[in-house]
Amino acid sequence: MPTAVLENYINGEFVASTATETLDLINPVDESVVGRAPISNEADVKAAVDAAQRAFESWSRTTPNERQKALLKLADAIDAHTDELVEAQCRNTGQPKSVIAAEEIAVSADQVRFFAGAARIVEGKSAGEYMEGFTSYVRREPIGIVGQVTPWNYPFMMAIWKIGPALAAGNTIVLKPSDTTPESTLVLARLTKGILPDGVFNVVLGNGGTGAALVGHPALGLVSITGSVRAGIAVAVSAAQQLKRAHLELGGKAPAVVFADADIAKAASGIAEAAFFNGGQDCTAATRVLVHESIHDQLVDALVEKSKTLQPGLPDDPDSFYGPLNNINHFTEVTKKVGAIPAHATIVTGGKRARDKGFFFEPTIITGVEQKDDIVQEETFGPVLTVQPFTDEAQAIEYANDVRFGLASSVWTKDHATAERLTRALDFGCVWINCHIPLVAEMPHGGFKYSGYGKDLSAYGVEDYTRLKHVMSSHD
């Protein structure tokens, strides 16, 4: 039986792409072909943008109350279709189904409800007379048509992080999901039918060329991407050429700084889970342990023991902590990076393929690394954790900040003063204390340096999808 070709979602309907070229969707668990997606072209992108443009005039004029009601209905629909969303995503990612349900679908429904509430708190400052005879106030307005590109590590949740604040602020959307993981996004699109007006949310499938066509469309007011540094730079360059806004959530190389007074068992457990969750395919994952030299060996032993309980496995296996890496190219890249570590470094556990079939990789811990090593400096985006000793607080801060990324970090200590000093010194968008990786909808997520700019989640995330207008009226 021939494999079905997926369709774009434009103006409230699923429509076939005008392009003839397709790409295979590969299940990373068994490497089977589970579908085909079109490599949409400029004509498809234009149709989607035209639909969003037509819908913007009416959607942008809806009241916050109306947008809130729509988002609350969407959250209920997500909850009601959890099983379908889990199956669709699992075909593309191979993640444990229980993890998808609990950590993506349920969390995403909650985040949509947050953005439903946030739609009603977008406001300007009060009016005032800043010049005699004139009154001024500020309008906060939607930007317009937003182009969004989502990654393959958390396909559904990243779509929600994109569309939630954009819709709450009154924008319309054209979204391109990752070429390897489009199916849960298409289910989401179908769920919006009858909840959002036609044309408010559109999905165009394809590869990097499709994304470039979307990002380069002149009608967009903002482009937003969660992805690699390389892709983010390309989006920023394209946006700059048309002076449109860019919102970039890119890579990370998060340090976990463990001081001598830390609870070793708690630190090892929390760091290992944060390192290997979702196979390390998380830009906030703990990737670099910086530990005081006096407890280095103890912590390494504890990390290795914990890693034995955090093994990759099949989607329906209740003992699976994470699934396969997403695709063969990424699996090959992670394998090469681990295989290329310098002679002075040691793989104390893991370091190789975990199963005969599929893109599974063992939880890996590497010691003896030096600050200049590529495995320390560059994002691996796999289940790989390096461990380095430090002698004092100043060296810990130096090592932690000496990477080009600035997304997330954590500090492990029982001393309040130490923790507070580190929260200021660490050059990262998030600093966790005695934990690593929990996120809440109410707090902003986003980084510094090569981790990009702009915030996801929180009221700040909604503000990123608005523009400010000064209105001034004469009293005469």
Tab-separated table of C-alpha atoms in Angstrom:
chain	number	residue	atom	x	y	z
A	1	MET	CA	0.000	0.000	0.000
A	2	PRO	CA	1.516	3.358	-1.000
A	3	THR	CA	2.502	5.735	1.795
A	4	ALA	CA	0.179	8.714	2.091
A	5	VAL	CA	1.553	12.187	1.377
A	6	LEU	CA	0.725	14.722	4.069
A	7	GLU	CA	-0.915	18.014	3.159
A	8	ASN	CA	-0.506	21.639	4.142
A	9	TYR	CA	-3.123	23.400	6.255
A	10	ILE	CA	-4.107	26.691	4.647
A	11	ASN	CA	-7.137	28.896	5.267
A	12	GLY	CA	-8.839	26.291	7.435
A	13	GLU	CA	-8.436	23.363	5.016
A	14	PHE	CA	-5.933	20.640	4.255
A	15	VAL	CA	-4.667	21.201	0.738
A	16	ALA	CA	-2.152	19.377	-1.426
A	17	SER	CA	1.078	21.171	-2.128
A	18	THR	CA	1.605	22.502	-5.634
A	19	ALA	CA	5.131	21.024	-5.439
A	20	THR	CA	5.831	17.515	-6.697
A	21	GLU	CA	8.920	16.809	-4.611
A	22	THR	CA	8.457	14.971	-1.308
A	23	LEU	CA	10.560	13.702	1.568
A	24	ASP	CA	10.196	10.489	3.556
A	25	LEU	CA	9.291	10.581	7.233
A	26	ILE	CA	11.414	8.010	9.072
A	27	ASN	CA	10.436	6.465	12.389
A	28	PRO	CA	13.692	6.656	14.392
A	29	VAL	CA	12.765	3.569	16.429
A	30	ASP	CA	12.844	1.066	13.564
A	31	GLU	CA	13.950	3.248	10.615
A	32	SER	CA	10.750	2.526	8.679
A	33	VAL	CA	9.043	5.020	6.360
A	34	VAL	CA	5.847	6.186	8.072
A	35	GLY	CA	4.775	8.921	5.678
A	36	ARG	CA	5.761	11.450	3.065
A	37	ALA	CA	5.625	15.206	3.302
A	38	PRO	CA	5.696	17.711	0.475
A	39	ILE	CA	8.642	20.027	0.056
A	40	SER	CA	6.397	23.044	-0.279
A	41	ASN	CA	7.427	25.820	-2.642
A	42	GLU	CA	7.039	29.579	-2.845
A	43	ALA	CA	3.526	29.227	-4.282
A	44	ASP	CA	2.447	27.236	-1.224
A	45	VAL	CA	4.046	29.762	1.112
A	46	LYS	CA	2.334	32.615	-0.743
A	47	ALA	CA	-1.057	30.924	-0.427
A	48	ALA	CA	-0.574	30.511	3.309
A	49	VAL	CA	0.644	34.078	3.822
A	50	ASP	CA	-2.238	35.431	1.716
A	51	ALA	CA	-4.682	33.516	3.914
A	52	ALA	CA	-3.058	34.881	7.070
A	53	GLN	CA	-3.133	38.387	5.625
A	54	ARG	CA	-6.849	38.183	4.885
A	55	ALA	CA	-7.579	36.835	8.351
A	56	PHE	CA	-5.496	39.440	10.158
A	57	GLU	CA	-7.886	42.335	9.673
A	58	SER	CA	-10.683	40.675	11.637
A	59	TRP	CA	-8.590	38.586	14.105
A	60	SER	CA	-6.474	41.579	15.127
A	61	ARG	CA	-9.659	43.438	16.039
A	62	THR	CA	-11.052	40.734	18.302
A	63	THR	CA	-11.215	41.571	21.974
A	64	PRO	CA	-8.899	39.917	24.502
A	65	ASN	CA	-11.986	38.180	25.861
A	66	GLU	CA	-12.714	36.608	22.471
A	67	ARG	CA	-9.115	35.464	22.016
A	68	GLN	CA	-9.105	34.029	25.521
A	69	LYS	CA	-12.246	31.991	24.846
A	70	ALA	CA	-10.751	30.595	21.641
A	71	LEU	CA	-7.512	29.580	23.353
A	72	LEU	CA	-9.379	27.937	26.231
A	73	LYS	CA	-11.381	25.893	23.709
A	74	LEU	CA	-8.146	24.897	22.002
A	75	ALA	CA	-6.650	23.759	25.316
A	76	ASP	CA	-9.702	21.582	25.964
A	77	ALA	CA	-9.406	20.095	22.457
A	78	ILE	CA	-5.748	19.269	23.087
A	79	ASP	CA	-6.648	17.449	26.298
A	80	ALA	CA	-9.457	15.558	24.555
A	81	HIS	CA	-7.154	14.359	21.752
A	82	THR	CA	-4.142	13.423	23.865
A	83	ASP	CA	-3.943	9.839	22.591
A	84	GLU	CA	-4.077	10.911	18.937
A	85	LEU	CA	-1.419	13.553	19.468
A	86	VAL	CA	0.831	11.077	21.278
A	87	GLU	CA	0.587	8.527	18.471
A	88	ALA	CA	1.216	11.124	15.772
A	89	GLN	CA	4.273	12.516	17.505
A	90	CYS	CA	5.657	9.121	18.480
A	91	ARG	CA	5.717	8.043	14.830
A	92	ASN	CA	8.113	10.897	14.112
A	93	THR	CA	10.202	11.026	17.309
A	94	GLY	CA	10.115	7.595	18.951
A	95	GLN	CA	9.828	9.258	22.365
A	96	PRO	CA	8.299	7.218	25.212
A	97	LYS	CA	4.549	7.674	24.884
A	98	SER	CA	4.102	8.307	28.588
A	99	VAL	CA	6.645	11.130	28.370
A	100	ILE	CA	4.912	12.730	25.373
A	101	ALA	CA	1.561	12.604	27.162
A	102	ALA	CA	2.774	13.968	30.485
A	103	GLU	CA	5.593	16.304	29.490
A	104	GLU	CA	4.331	17.698	26.193
A	105	ILE	CA	0.602	17.322	25.642
A	106	ALA	CA	-0.592	17.976	29.208
A	107	VAL	CA	1.996	20.711	29.716
A	108	SER	CA	1.109	22.312	26.382
A	109	ALA	CA	-2.595	22.422	27.241
A	110	ASP	CA	-1.671	24.182	30.480
A	111	GLN	CA	0.508	26.645	28.586
A	112	VAL	CA	-2.320	27.439	26.155
A	113	ARG	CA	-4.507	28.210	29.175
A	114	PHE	CA	-1.809	30.529	30.483
A	115	PHE	CA	-1.691	32.390	27.176
A	116	ALA	CA	-5.484	32.580	27.214
A	117	GLY	CA	-5.181	34.503	30.470
A	118	ALA	CA	-2.236	36.524	29.227
A	119	ALA	CA	-4.365	37.765	26.323
A	120	ARG	CA	-6.295	39.824	28.864
A	121	ILE	CA	-3.376	41.506	30.597
A	122	VAL	CA	-1.721	43.114	27.571
A	123	GLU	CA	-1.939	46.836	28.252
A	124	GLY	CA	-0.102	50.128	27.915
A	125	LYS	CA	0.808	52.649	30.574
A	126	SER	CA	-1.879	55.042	31.774
A	127	ALA	CA	-2.527	58.222	29.829
A	128	GLY	CA	-0.833	61.405	30.988
A	129	GLU	CA	0.078	64.972	30.138
A	130	TYR	CA	3.803	65.067	29.429
A	131	MET	CA	3.554	68.370	27.556
A	132	GLU	CA	1.195	71.169	28.492
A	133	GLY	CA	-1.952	71.039	26.388
A	134	PHE	CA	-1.467	67.476	25.171
A	135	THR	CA	-2.396	63.997	26.405
A	136	SER	CA	-0.307	60.954	25.490
A	137	TYR	CA	-0.906	57.256	25.800
A	138	VAL	CA	0.491	54.053	24.356
A	139	ARG	CA	-1.295	51.428	22.293
A	140	ARG	CA	0.110	47.894	22.282
A	141	GLU	CA	-0.910	46.259	18.998
A	142	PRO	CA	-0.355	42.928	17.234
A	143	ILE	CA	2.544	42.969	14.792
A	144	GLY	CA	0.728	41.336	11.883
A	145	ILE	CA	1.554	38.107	10.079
A	146	VAL	CA	4.098	35.993	11.903
A	147	GLY	CA	6.257	33.319	10.276
A	148	GLN	CA	7.347	30.570	12.664
A	149	VAL	CA	9.744	27.614	12.345
A	150	THR	CA	9.724	24.841	14.953
A	151	PRO	CA	12.281	22.100	15.749
A	152	TRP	CA	12.090	18.327	16.001
A	153	ASN	CA	13.063	17.810	19.655
A	154	TYR	CA	9.671	18.788	21.152
A	155	PRO	CA	7.517	19.240	18.041
A	156	PHE	CA	4.152	19.797	19.692
A	157	MET	CA	5.227	21.879	22.668
A	158	MET	CA	7.456	24.110	20.558
A	159	ALA	CA	4.495	24.778	18.261
A	160	ILE	CA	2.484	25.831	21.316
A	161	TRP	CA	5.311	28.083	22.527
A	162	LYS	CA	5.149	29.795	19.143
A	163	ILE	CA	1.436	30.080	18.487
A	164	GLY	CA	0.264	30.733	22.064
A	165	PRO	CA	1.704	34.229	22.527
A	166	ALA	CA	1.232	35.167	18.873
A	167	LEU	CA	-2.486	34.348	18.960
A	168	ALA	CA	-2.981	35.915	22.386
A	169	ALA	CA	-1.598	39.183	21.018
A	170	GLY	CA	-3.863	39.102	17.947
A	171	ASN	CA	-1.444	38.032	15.205
A	172	THR	CA	-2.027	35.508	12.438
A	173	ILE	CA	0.445	32.728	11.727
A	174	VAL	CA	2.172	30.645	9.075
A	175	LEU	CA	4.163	27.882	10.759
A	176	LYS	CA	6.647	25.458	9.237
A	177	PRO	CA	7.371	22.430	11.436
A	178	SER	CA	10.609	20.476	11.209
A	179	ASP	CA	10.835	18.325	8.106
A	180	THR	CA	11.193	15.168	10.247
A	181	THR	CA	8.366	15.764	12.760
A	182	PRO	CA	5.289	17.419	11.199
A	183	GLU	CA	2.497	15.059	12.209
A	184	SER	CA	1.531	16.310	15.669
A	185	THR	CA	1.499	19.862	14.324
A	186	LEU	CA	-0.967	18.811	11.626
A	187	VAL	CA	-3.229	17.282	14.277
A	188	LEU	CA	-3.026	20.604	16.134
A	189	ALA	CA	-3.988	22.418	12.938
A	190	ARG	CA	-7.044	20.211	12.531
A	191	LEU	CA	-8.066	20.884	16.138
A	192	THR	CA	-8.093	24.634	15.473
A	193	LYS	CA	-10.852	24.217	12.857
A	194	GLY	CA	-14.006	25.837	14.193
A	195	ILE	CA	-12.080	27.355	17.111
A	196	LEU	CA	-9.921	29.826	15.213
A	197	PRO	CA	-11.255	31.662	12.150
A	198	ASP	CA	-9.977	30.292	8.842
A	199	GLY	CA	-6.584	31.699	7.928
A	200	VAL	CA	-5.521	32.630	11.444
A	201	PHE	CA	-3.290	29.544	11.749
A	202	ASN	CA	-1.664	27.966	8.706
A	203	VAL	CA	0.910	25.152	8.409
A	204	VAL	CA	3.270	24.680	5.472
A	205	LEU	CA	5.404	21.530	5.306
A	206	GLY	CA	8.857	21.281	3.813
A	207	ASN	CA	12.595	21.520	4.277
A	208	GLY	CA	15.085	24.326	4.833
A	209	GLY	CA	14.285	25.811	1.446
A	210	THR	CA	10.619	26.050	2.396
A	211	GLY	CA	11.588	27.742	5.640
A	212	ALA	CA	13.762	30.224	3.773
A	213	ALA	CA	10.865	31.059	1.443
A	214	LEU	CA	8.612	31.668	4.435
A	215	VAL	CA	11.129	33.753	6.384
A	216	GLY	CA	11.881	35.829	3.293
A	217	HIS	CA	8.266	36.673	2.479
A	218	PRO	CA	7.932	40.475	2.566
A	219	ALA	CA	4.462	40.478	4.146
A	220	LEU	CA	5.681	39.068	7.460
A	221	GLY	CA	6.124	41.426	10.385
A	222	LEU	CA	8.099	39.000	12.541
A	223	VAL	CA	9.901	35.688	12.048
A	224	SER	CA	10.487	33.302	14.929
A	225	ILE	CA	12.591	30.165	15.040
A	226	THR	CA	13.622	27.587	17.594
A	227	GLY	CA	16.588	25.738	16.163
A	228	SER	CA	20.316	25.624	15.623
A	229	VAL	CA	22.663	28.601	15.726
A	230	ARG	CA	23.304	28.164	12.005
A	231	ALA	CA	19.589	28.300	11.202
A	232	GLY	CA	19.045	31.212	13.576
A	233	ILE	CA	21.755	33.288	11.946
A	234	ALA	CA	20.246	32.596	8.525
A	235	VAL	CA	16.836	33.743	9.763
A	236	ALA	CA	18.301	36.873	11.362
A	237	VAL	CA	20.149	37.785	8.145
A	238	SER	CA	17.033	37.278	6.049
A	239	ALA	CA	14.912	39.319	8.447
A	240	ALA	CA	17.478	42.130	8.541
A	241	GLN	CA	17.357	42.494	4.768
A	242	GLN	CA	13.687	43.510	5.070
A	243	LEU	CA	13.957	45.176	8.494
A	244	LYS	CA	11.465	42.757	10.005
A	245	ARG	CA	11.693	41.536	13.564
A	246	ALA	CA	13.351	38.259	14.486
A	247	HIS	CA	12.756	36.080	17.563
A	248	LEU	CA	15.486	33.472	18.034
A	249	GLU	CA	15.659	30.590	20.532
A	250	LEU	CA	18.815	28.723	19.622
A	251	GLY	CA	21.375	26.394	21.153
A	252	GLY	CA	22.720	25.889	24.642
A	253	LYS	CA	25.644	24.429	26.537
A	254	ALA	CA	24.350	24.536	30.077
A	255	PRO	CA	26.759	24.215	33.002
A	256	ALA	CA	25.803	22.613	36.315
A	257	VAL	CA	28.128	24.095	38.941
A	258	VAL	CA	28.473	21.803	41.962
A	259	PHE	CA	30.166	23.136	45.090
A	260	ALA	CA	31.850	21.075	47.781
A	261	ASP	CA	28.960	21.481	50.220
A	262	ALA	CA	26.304	20.228	47.771
A	263	ASP	CA	24.153	17.190	48.437
A	264	ILE	CA	26.007	14.804	46.105
A	265	ALA	CA	23.192	12.291	45.727
A	266	LYS	CA	20.636	14.995	44.950
A	267	ALA	CA	22.979	16.760	42.542
A	268	ALA	CA	23.877	13.558	40.691
A	269	SER	CA	20.245	12.555	40.327
A	270	GLY	CA	19.036	15.967	39.189
A	271	ILE	CA	21.911	16.608	36.805
A	272	ALA	CA	21.803	13.158	35.192
A	273	GLU	CA	18.070	13.406	34.607
A	274	ALA	CA	18.499	16.893	33.134
A	275	ALA	CA	21.342	15.653	30.929
A	276	PHE	CA	19.653	12.571	29.493
A	277	PHE	CA	15.985	13.576	29.374
A	278	ASN	CA	14.734	13.342	25.786
A	279	GLY	CA	18.118	11.899	24.878
A	280	GLY	CA	19.803	15.209	25.647
A	281	GLN	CA	17.926	16.749	22.723
A	282	ASP	CA	17.105	19.834	24.725
A	283	CYS	CA	18.798	23.218	24.515
A	284	THR	CA	18.527	23.609	28.291
A	285	ALA	CA	19.933	20.137	29.056
A	286	ALA	CA	22.719	19.904	31.613
A	287	THR	CA	25.745	19.236	29.423
A	288	ARG	CA	28.760	20.391	31.478
A	289	VAL	CA	29.301	19.476	35.106
A	290	LEU	CA	31.740	21.806	36.855
A	291	VAL	CA	32.481	20.286	40.244
A	292	HIS	CA	34.783	21.285	43.090
A	293	GLU	CA	37.898	19.139	42.919
A	294	SER	CA	37.389	17.792	46.453
A	295	ILE	CA	34.212	15.898	45.465
A	296	HIS	CA	34.971	15.236	41.784
A	297	ASP	CA	35.386	11.470	42.037
A	298	GLN	CA	32.405	11.019	44.340
A	299	LEU	CA	30.134	12.934	41.996
A	300	VAL	CA	31.357	11.073	38.916
A	301	ASP	CA	30.643	7.736	40.605
A	302	ALA	CA	27.170	8.922	41.587
A	303	LEU	CA	26.456	10.194	38.050
A	304	VAL	CA	27.495	6.853	36.543
A	305	GLU	CA	25.285	4.921	38.947
A	306	LYS	CA	22.327	7.185	38.209
A	307	SER	CA	22.866	6.866	34.459
A	308	LYS	CA	22.315	3.117	34.729
A	309	THR	CA	18.687	3.834	35.652
A	310	LEU	CA	18.148	6.312	32.776
A	311	GLN	CA	18.332	4.081	29.729
A	312	PRO	CA	16.895	4.532	26.241
A	313	GLY	CA	14.124	2.218	25.130
A	314	LEU	CA	11.019	1.613	23.042
A	315	PRO	CA	8.014	3.972	23.137
A	316	ASP	CA	5.700	1.560	24.984
A	317	ASP	CA	8.297	0.330	27.477
A	318	PRO	CA	7.528	1.810	30.925
A	319	ASP	CA	11.218	1.556	31.825
A	320	SER	CA	12.345	3.776	28.935
A	321	PHE	CA	13.706	7.091	30.161
A	322	TYR	CA	14.243	8.416	26.654
A	323	GLY	CA	13.896	7.283	23.067
A	324	PRO	CA	16.147	7.421	20.010
A	325	LEU	CA	17.902	10.416	18.549
A	326	ASN	CA	15.618	11.973	16.008
A	327	ASN	CA	17.203	11.147	12.657
A	328	ILE	CA	20.144	9.396	11.034
A	329	ASN	CA	22.036	12.615	10.318
A	330	HIS	CA	21.863	13.699	13.930
A	331	PHE	CA	22.720	10.219	15.194
A	332	THR	CA	25.781	10.195	12.957
A	333	GLU	CA	26.833	13.645	14.141
A	334	VAL	CA	26.562	12.751	17.836
A	335	THR	CA	28.512	9.540	17.222
A	336	LYS	CA	31.278	11.499	15.470
A	337	LYS	CA	31.515	14.111	18.213
A	338	VAL	CA	31.860	11.492	20.943
A	339	GLY	CA	34.344	9.529	18.855
A	340	ALA	CA	36.475	12.625	18.311
A	341	ILE	CA	37.187	13.440	21.953
A	342	PRO	CA	40.886	14.098	22.645
A	343	ALA	CA	43.212	11.500	24.136
A	344	HIS	CA	43.283	13.233	27.525
A	345	ALA	CA	39.523	12.644	27.967
A	346	THR	CA	37.922	9.407	29.160
A	347	ILE	CA	34.487	7.946	28.463
A	348	VAL	CA	33.571	6.475	31.844
A	349	THR	CA	30.213	5.139	30.677
A	350	GLY	CA	28.301	4.940	27.395
A	351	GLY	CA	29.695	6.389	24.209
A	352	LYS	CA	28.089	4.134	21.627
A	353	ARG	CA	24.908	2.940	19.951
A	354	ALA	CA	22.433	1.421	22.392
A	355	ARG	CA	20.406	-0.962	20.186
A	356	ASP	CA	20.892	-2.857	16.934
A	357	LYS	CA	18.107	-0.984	15.165
A	358	GLY	CA	17.015	2.609	15.430
A	359	PHE	CA	18.950	5.723	16.394
A	360	PHE	CA	19.451	4.922	20.081
A	361	PHE	CA	22.524	6.206	21.915
A	362	GLU	CA	23.736	5.283	25.385
A	363	PRO	CA	23.851	7.816	28.225
A	364	THR	CA	27.443	9.016	28.097
A	365	ILE	CA	29.681	10.614	30.717
A	366	ILE	CA	33.137	11.958	29.818
A	367	THR	CA	35.807	13.058	32.301
A	368	GLY	CA	39.275	14.556	31.873
A	369	VAL	CA	38.056	17.181	29.412
A	370	GLU	CA	39.641	20.608	29.117
A	371	GLN	CA	37.939	23.939	28.596
A	372	LYS	CA	39.156	24.328	25.008
A	373	ASP	CA	37.890	20.910	23.860
A	374	ASP	CA	35.141	20.881	21.217
A	375	ILE	CA	33.075	18.494	23.339
A	376	VAL	CA	33.024	21.239	26.031
A	377	GLN	CA	32.577	24.218	23.736
A	378	GLU	CA	30.112	23.008	21.101
A	379	GLU	CA	26.560	21.728	21.475
A	380	THR	CA	26.255	17.945	21.171
A	381	PHE	CA	22.462	17.791	21.549
A	382	GLY	CA	22.655	14.174	22.617
A	383	PRO	CA	22.842	12.180	25.874
A	384	VAL	CA	26.391	13.356	26.584
A	385	LEU	CA	27.658	14.898	29.825
A	386	THR	CA	31.192	16.175	30.479
A	387	VAL	CA	32.733	16.630	33.944
A	388	GLN	CA	35.448	19.153	34.852
A	389	PRO	CA	36.940	19.953	38.278
A	390	PHE	CA	37.412	23.515	39.521
A	391	THR	CA	39.509	24.816	42.387
A	392	ASP	CA	37.534	27.846	43.559
A	393	GLU	CA	34.454	29.943	42.829
A	394	ALA	CA	36.243	32.296	40.451
A	395	GLN	CA	37.418	29.411	38.273
A	396	ALA	CA	33.952	27.851	38.322
A	397	ILE	CA	32.438	31.093	37.014
A	398	GLU	CA	35.189	31.458	34.411
A	399	TYR	CA	34.629	27.929	33.070
A	400	ALA	CA	30.847	28.244	33.155
A	401	ASN	CA	30.763	31.480	31.128
A	402	ASP	CA	33.546	30.533	28.720
A	403	VAL	CA	31.290	29.226	25.942
A	404	ARG	CA	29.465	31.092	23.202
A	405	PHE	CA	26.036	30.031	24.477
A	406	GLY	CA	24.016	31.625	27.265
A	407	LEU	CA	20.681	29.863	27.682
A	408	ALA	CA	20.543	27.905	30.957
A	409	SER	CA	22.660	26.973	33.978
A	410	SER	CA	22.367	25.586	37.481
A	411	VAL	CA	24.104	25.946	40.847
A	412	TRP	CA	24.263	23.205	43.459
A	413	THR	CA	25.122	24.331	46.985
A	414	LYS	CA	23.661	24.508	50.487
A	415	ASP	CA	25.023	28.018	50.993
A	416	HIS	CA	22.553	30.796	50.225
A	417	ALA	CA	25.225	33.456	49.708
A	418	THR	CA	27.109	31.298	47.219
A	419	ALA	CA	23.938	30.666	45.262
A	420	GLU	CA	23.055	34.362	45.156
A	421	ARG	CA	26.528	35.369	43.960
A	422	LEU	CA	26.341	32.789	41.176
A	423	THR	CA	22.906	33.922	39.986
A	424	ARG	CA	24.451	37.304	39.212
A	425	ALA	CA	27.748	36.025	37.837
A	426	LEU	CA	26.435	33.349	35.464
A	427	ASP	CA	25.830	34.772	31.984
A	428	PHE	CA	22.755	32.728	31.160
A	429	GLY	CA	19.071	33.491	30.649
A	430	CYS	CA	18.094	31.072	33.409
A	431	VAL	CA	19.858	30.039	36.601
A	432	TRP	CA	18.403	27.141	38.578
A	433	ILE	CA	19.437	26.571	42.192
A	434	ASN	CA	19.644	22.934	43.354
A	435	CYS	CA	17.580	21.828	40.368
A	436	HIS	CA	17.955	21.859	36.599
A	437	ILE	CA	15.387	21.955	33.754
A	438	PRO	CA	11.930	22.639	35.308
A	439	LEU	CA	9.959	25.282	33.386
A	440	VAL	CA	6.725	27.097	34.149
A	441	ALA	CA	4.489	29.070	31.805
A	442	GLU	CA	4.602	32.155	34.009
A	443	MET	CA	8.383	32.643	33.717
A	444	PRO	CA	10.353	33.698	30.593
A	445	HIS	CA	12.544	31.298	28.651
A	446	GLY	CA	15.322	32.629	26.437
A	447	GLY	CA	19.041	33.194	26.352
A	448	PHE	CA	21.964	35.482	25.704
A	449	LYS	CA	24.880	35.474	23.249
A	450	TYR	CA	24.635	32.722	20.609
A	451	SER	CA	21.550	31.295	22.309
A	452	GLY	CA	19.555	34.042	20.615
A	453	TYR	CA	17.184	36.763	21.753
A	454	GLY	CA	13.522	37.124	22.554
A	455	LYS	CA	11.525	35.300	25.217
A	456	ASP	CA	9.200	32.322	25.052
A	457	LEU	CA	6.523	31.721	27.708
A	458	SER	CA	5.392	34.352	30.262
A	459	ALA	CA	3.839	37.753	29.679
A	460	TYR	CA	7.192	38.848	28.251
A	461	GLY	CA	6.708	36.288	25.497
A	462	VAL	CA	3.361	37.848	24.592
A	463	GLU	CA	4.915	41.326	24.539
A	464	ASP	CA	7.463	40.105	21.984
A	465	TYR	CA	4.564	39.614	19.566
A	466	THR	CA	3.305	43.183	19.934
A	467	ARG	CA	4.340	46.638	18.779
A	468	LEU	CA	4.026	49.968	20.594
A	469	LYS	CA	2.293	53.033	19.190
A	470	HIS	CA	2.353	56.470	20.809
A	471	VAL	CA	-0.907	58.416	20.504
A	472	MET	CA	-0.867	62.130	21.344
A	473	SER	CA	-3.869	64.412	21.267
A	474	SER	CA	-4.129	68.158	21.548
A	475	HIS	CA	-6.466	69.731	24.112
A	476	ASP	CA	-7.360	72.543	21.683
